[in-house]
């Protein structure tokens, strides 16, 4: 490659919102280093796979993808191939052994070293940046290369201090570190001034946030007072940290949306105990009930793991009844996947894959019917929708979300970033279709 040509990068992202936002930060760093985005892998001089290791399948996808990208190095020997994110932190040097053609390995707490690691990889053939638990994190956001509005992510904390027996996150993202509230508010102010009107506060255990002076509830109150901010969300919440102050803020702070993602993981107390989740089904449901009673049209989503070691038919049935009791708007369900270094694989014997799959399908089918019924009840009602852009299908429909986080497709007329009233005309299990009455325009 001649040095007169602008270098191009491609970032492929797996995993959670934390990872999506990390990719925005990486894009920002690369832009500052003079890189431009590549439109495909073939024209890239730098390819970063931002990886997830939450389940074994997510991890093996990374190595499949690396195997396919490898041949690009034949045509472009200068190509830097990097593995970043959670698989990088977890597998470390092991990535070079399994895929020796990888040039760069960098964990999720090392993003600010990217420039240095690229230089080192070009000089020495490979480079590696992995954090230890007590290493500080550079939370600075000025170079974040954000997706176009109207919605922006803001990191409030990193890491997780919980010890759920199935979960690899404490190993990949380390212990909790909280960003000072003044820095968070400054970033939100800057975003609002740039026209981002919906803010999603991010942390692996976001409702455990505190910086000595302030907790998540006070962050919600303070964000609400920033001019231009119209909607605030936060994710992911642990049911054990859903304190009364946070629930009160959800009820009283106007910009906070009436949706909560509250991972239950299981409906069985026996399984919850062996997952070390620190709450019972009754305690979980008491918080859901409180929010339902105090906040109009409150909506919930959750994560459920099926086929945890030792999960009986009766335990699984408790998860099904949890779905019926709560009536979630969305459920992210997964079959249990044993992860290296975690406690769960030693707790009880593993369930056969076909049993796990059958339970997953049964749970998904139940949830599909619940969602369809709930969504059909909304036909004829109107909701405030924030238009995010075009839908995935090339059918001219715009895609937006209600405050309760339901996806709505509409023909418009509206533009990305508009807040419009949409009357629901049709319902699917995973989305709604609606129209904007003639008289109504952008709010
Ligand atoms: N196997 C299956 N699902 C898992 N999750 C976390 N660890 C595992 C695992 N080992 C799920 C949890 C979590 C979501 C992000 O992924 O439900 O909330
Ligand atoms: Fe995946 Fe967890 Fe890492 Fe997010 S934090 S990318 S879900 S392993």
PDB file of C-alpha atoms and ligand atoms in Angstrom, residues 16 52-56 164-169 204 236 261 263-265 275 277 302-306 308 332-339 342 344, ligand 1:
ATOM      1  CA  UNK A  16     -24.176  -6.412  23.570  1.00  0.00           C
ATOM      2  CA  UNK A  52     -18.363 -11.470  22.380  1.00  0.00           C
ATOM      3  CA  UNK A  53     -17.658 -14.560  24.473  1.00  0.00           C
ATOM      4  CA  UNK A  54     -20.915 -14.834  26.378  1.00  0.00           C
ATOM      5  CA  UNK A  55     -21.741 -18.177  24.741  1.00  0.00           C
ATOM      6  CA  UNK A  56     -19.530 -20.729  23.058  1.00  0.00           C
ATOM      7  CA  UNK A 164     -23.457 -15.290  38.513  1.00  0.00           C
ATOM      8  CA  UNK A 165     -22.233 -18.851  38.172  1.00  0.00           C
ATOM      9  CA  UNK A 166     -22.779 -19.055  34.381  1.00  0.00           C
ATOM     10  CA  UNK A 167     -21.299 -15.734  33.343  1.00  0.00           C
ATOM     11  CA  UNK A 168     -17.973 -14.875  31.784  1.00  0.00           C
ATOM     12  CA  UNK A 169     -18.456 -11.090  31.873  1.00  0.00           C
ATOM     13  CA  UNK A 204     -23.070  -4.183  32.604  1.00  0.00           C
ATOM     14  CA  UNK A 236     -28.587  -3.560  31.784  1.00  0.00           C
ATOM     15  CA  UNK A 261     -34.936  -4.529  30.611  1.00  0.00           C
ATOM     16  CA  UNK A 263     -33.037 -10.002  33.192  1.00  0.00           C
ATOM     17  CA  UNK A 264     -34.721 -12.678  35.318  1.00  0.00           C
ATOM     18  CA  UNK A 265     -32.642 -15.599  33.906  1.00  0.00           C
ATOM     19  CA  UNK A 275     -27.081 -19.238  39.442  1.00  0.00           C
ATOM     20  CA  UNK A 277     -28.547 -14.356  41.329  1.00  0.00           C
ATOM     21  CA  UNK A 302     -35.897  -9.887  29.986  1.00  0.00           C
ATOM     22  CA  UNK A 303     -33.171 -12.469  29.434  1.00  0.00           C
ATOM     23  CA  UNK A 304     -33.854 -16.147  30.197  1.00  0.00           C
ATOM     24  CA  UNK A 305     -31.391 -19.035  30.199  1.00  0.00           C
ATOM     25  CA  UNK A 306     -32.924 -22.450  29.564  1.00  0.00           C
ATOM     26  CA  UNK A 308     -29.054 -24.539  33.181  1.00  0.00           C
ATOM     27  CA  UNK A 332     -34.074 -12.800  24.849  1.00  0.00           C
ATOM     28  CA  UNK A 333     -33.797 -16.525  25.521  1.00  0.00           C
ATOM     29  CA  UNK A 334     -30.654 -18.620  25.316  1.00  0.00           C
ATOM     30  CA  UNK A 335     -29.715 -22.227  25.882  1.00  0.00           C
ATOM     31  CA  UNK A 336     -27.139 -22.536  28.628  1.00  0.00           C
ATOM     32  CA  UNK A 337     -23.586 -22.623  27.315  1.00  0.00           C
ATOM     33  CA  UNK A 338     -20.737 -23.655  29.645  1.00  0.00           C
ATOM     34  CA  UNK A 339     -18.006 -21.019  29.783  1.00  0.00           C
ATOM     35  CA  UNK A 342     -17.163 -20.251  35.544  1.00  0.00           C
ATOM     36  CA  UNK A 344     -21.854 -23.550  36.829  1.00  0.00           C
TER      37      UNK A 344
HETATM   38  N1  LIG B   1     -25.016 -19.396  28.624  1.00  0.00           N
HETATM   39  C1  LIG B   1     -26.159 -18.911  28.077  1.00  0.00           C
HETATM   40  N2  LIG B   1     -26.570 -17.650  28.217  1.00  0.00           N
HETATM   41  C2  LIG B   1     -25.788 -16.819  28.941  1.00  0.00           C
HETATM   42  N3  LIG B   1     -25.933 -15.522  29.262  1.00  0.00           N
HETATM   43  C3  LIG B   1     -24.866 -15.160  30.003  1.00  0.00           C
HETATM   44  N4  LIG B   1     -24.026 -16.191  30.169  1.00  0.00           N
HETATM   45  C4  LIG B   1     -24.584 -17.244  29.536  1.00  0.00           C
HETATM   46  C5  LIG B   1     -24.204 -18.599  29.353  1.00  0.00           C
HETATM   47  N5  LIG B   1     -23.083 -19.087  29.889  1.00  0.00           N
HETATM   48  C6  LIG B   1     -27.091 -14.722  28.884  1.00  0.00           C
HETATM   49  C7  LIG B   1     -27.764 -14.114  30.101  1.00  0.00           C
HETATM   50  C8  LIG B   1     -27.374 -12.669  30.013  1.00  0.00           C
HETATM   51  C9  LIG B   1     -27.311 -12.465  28.515  1.00  0.00           C
HETATM   52  C10 LIG B   1     -26.562 -11.262  28.090  1.00  0.00           C
HETATM   53  O1  LIG B   1     -26.678 -13.646  28.051  1.00  0.00           O
HETATM   54  O2  LIG B   1     -29.153 -14.285  29.947  1.00  0.00           O
HETATM   55  O3  LIG B   1     -28.306 -11.816  30.647  1.00  0.00           O
END
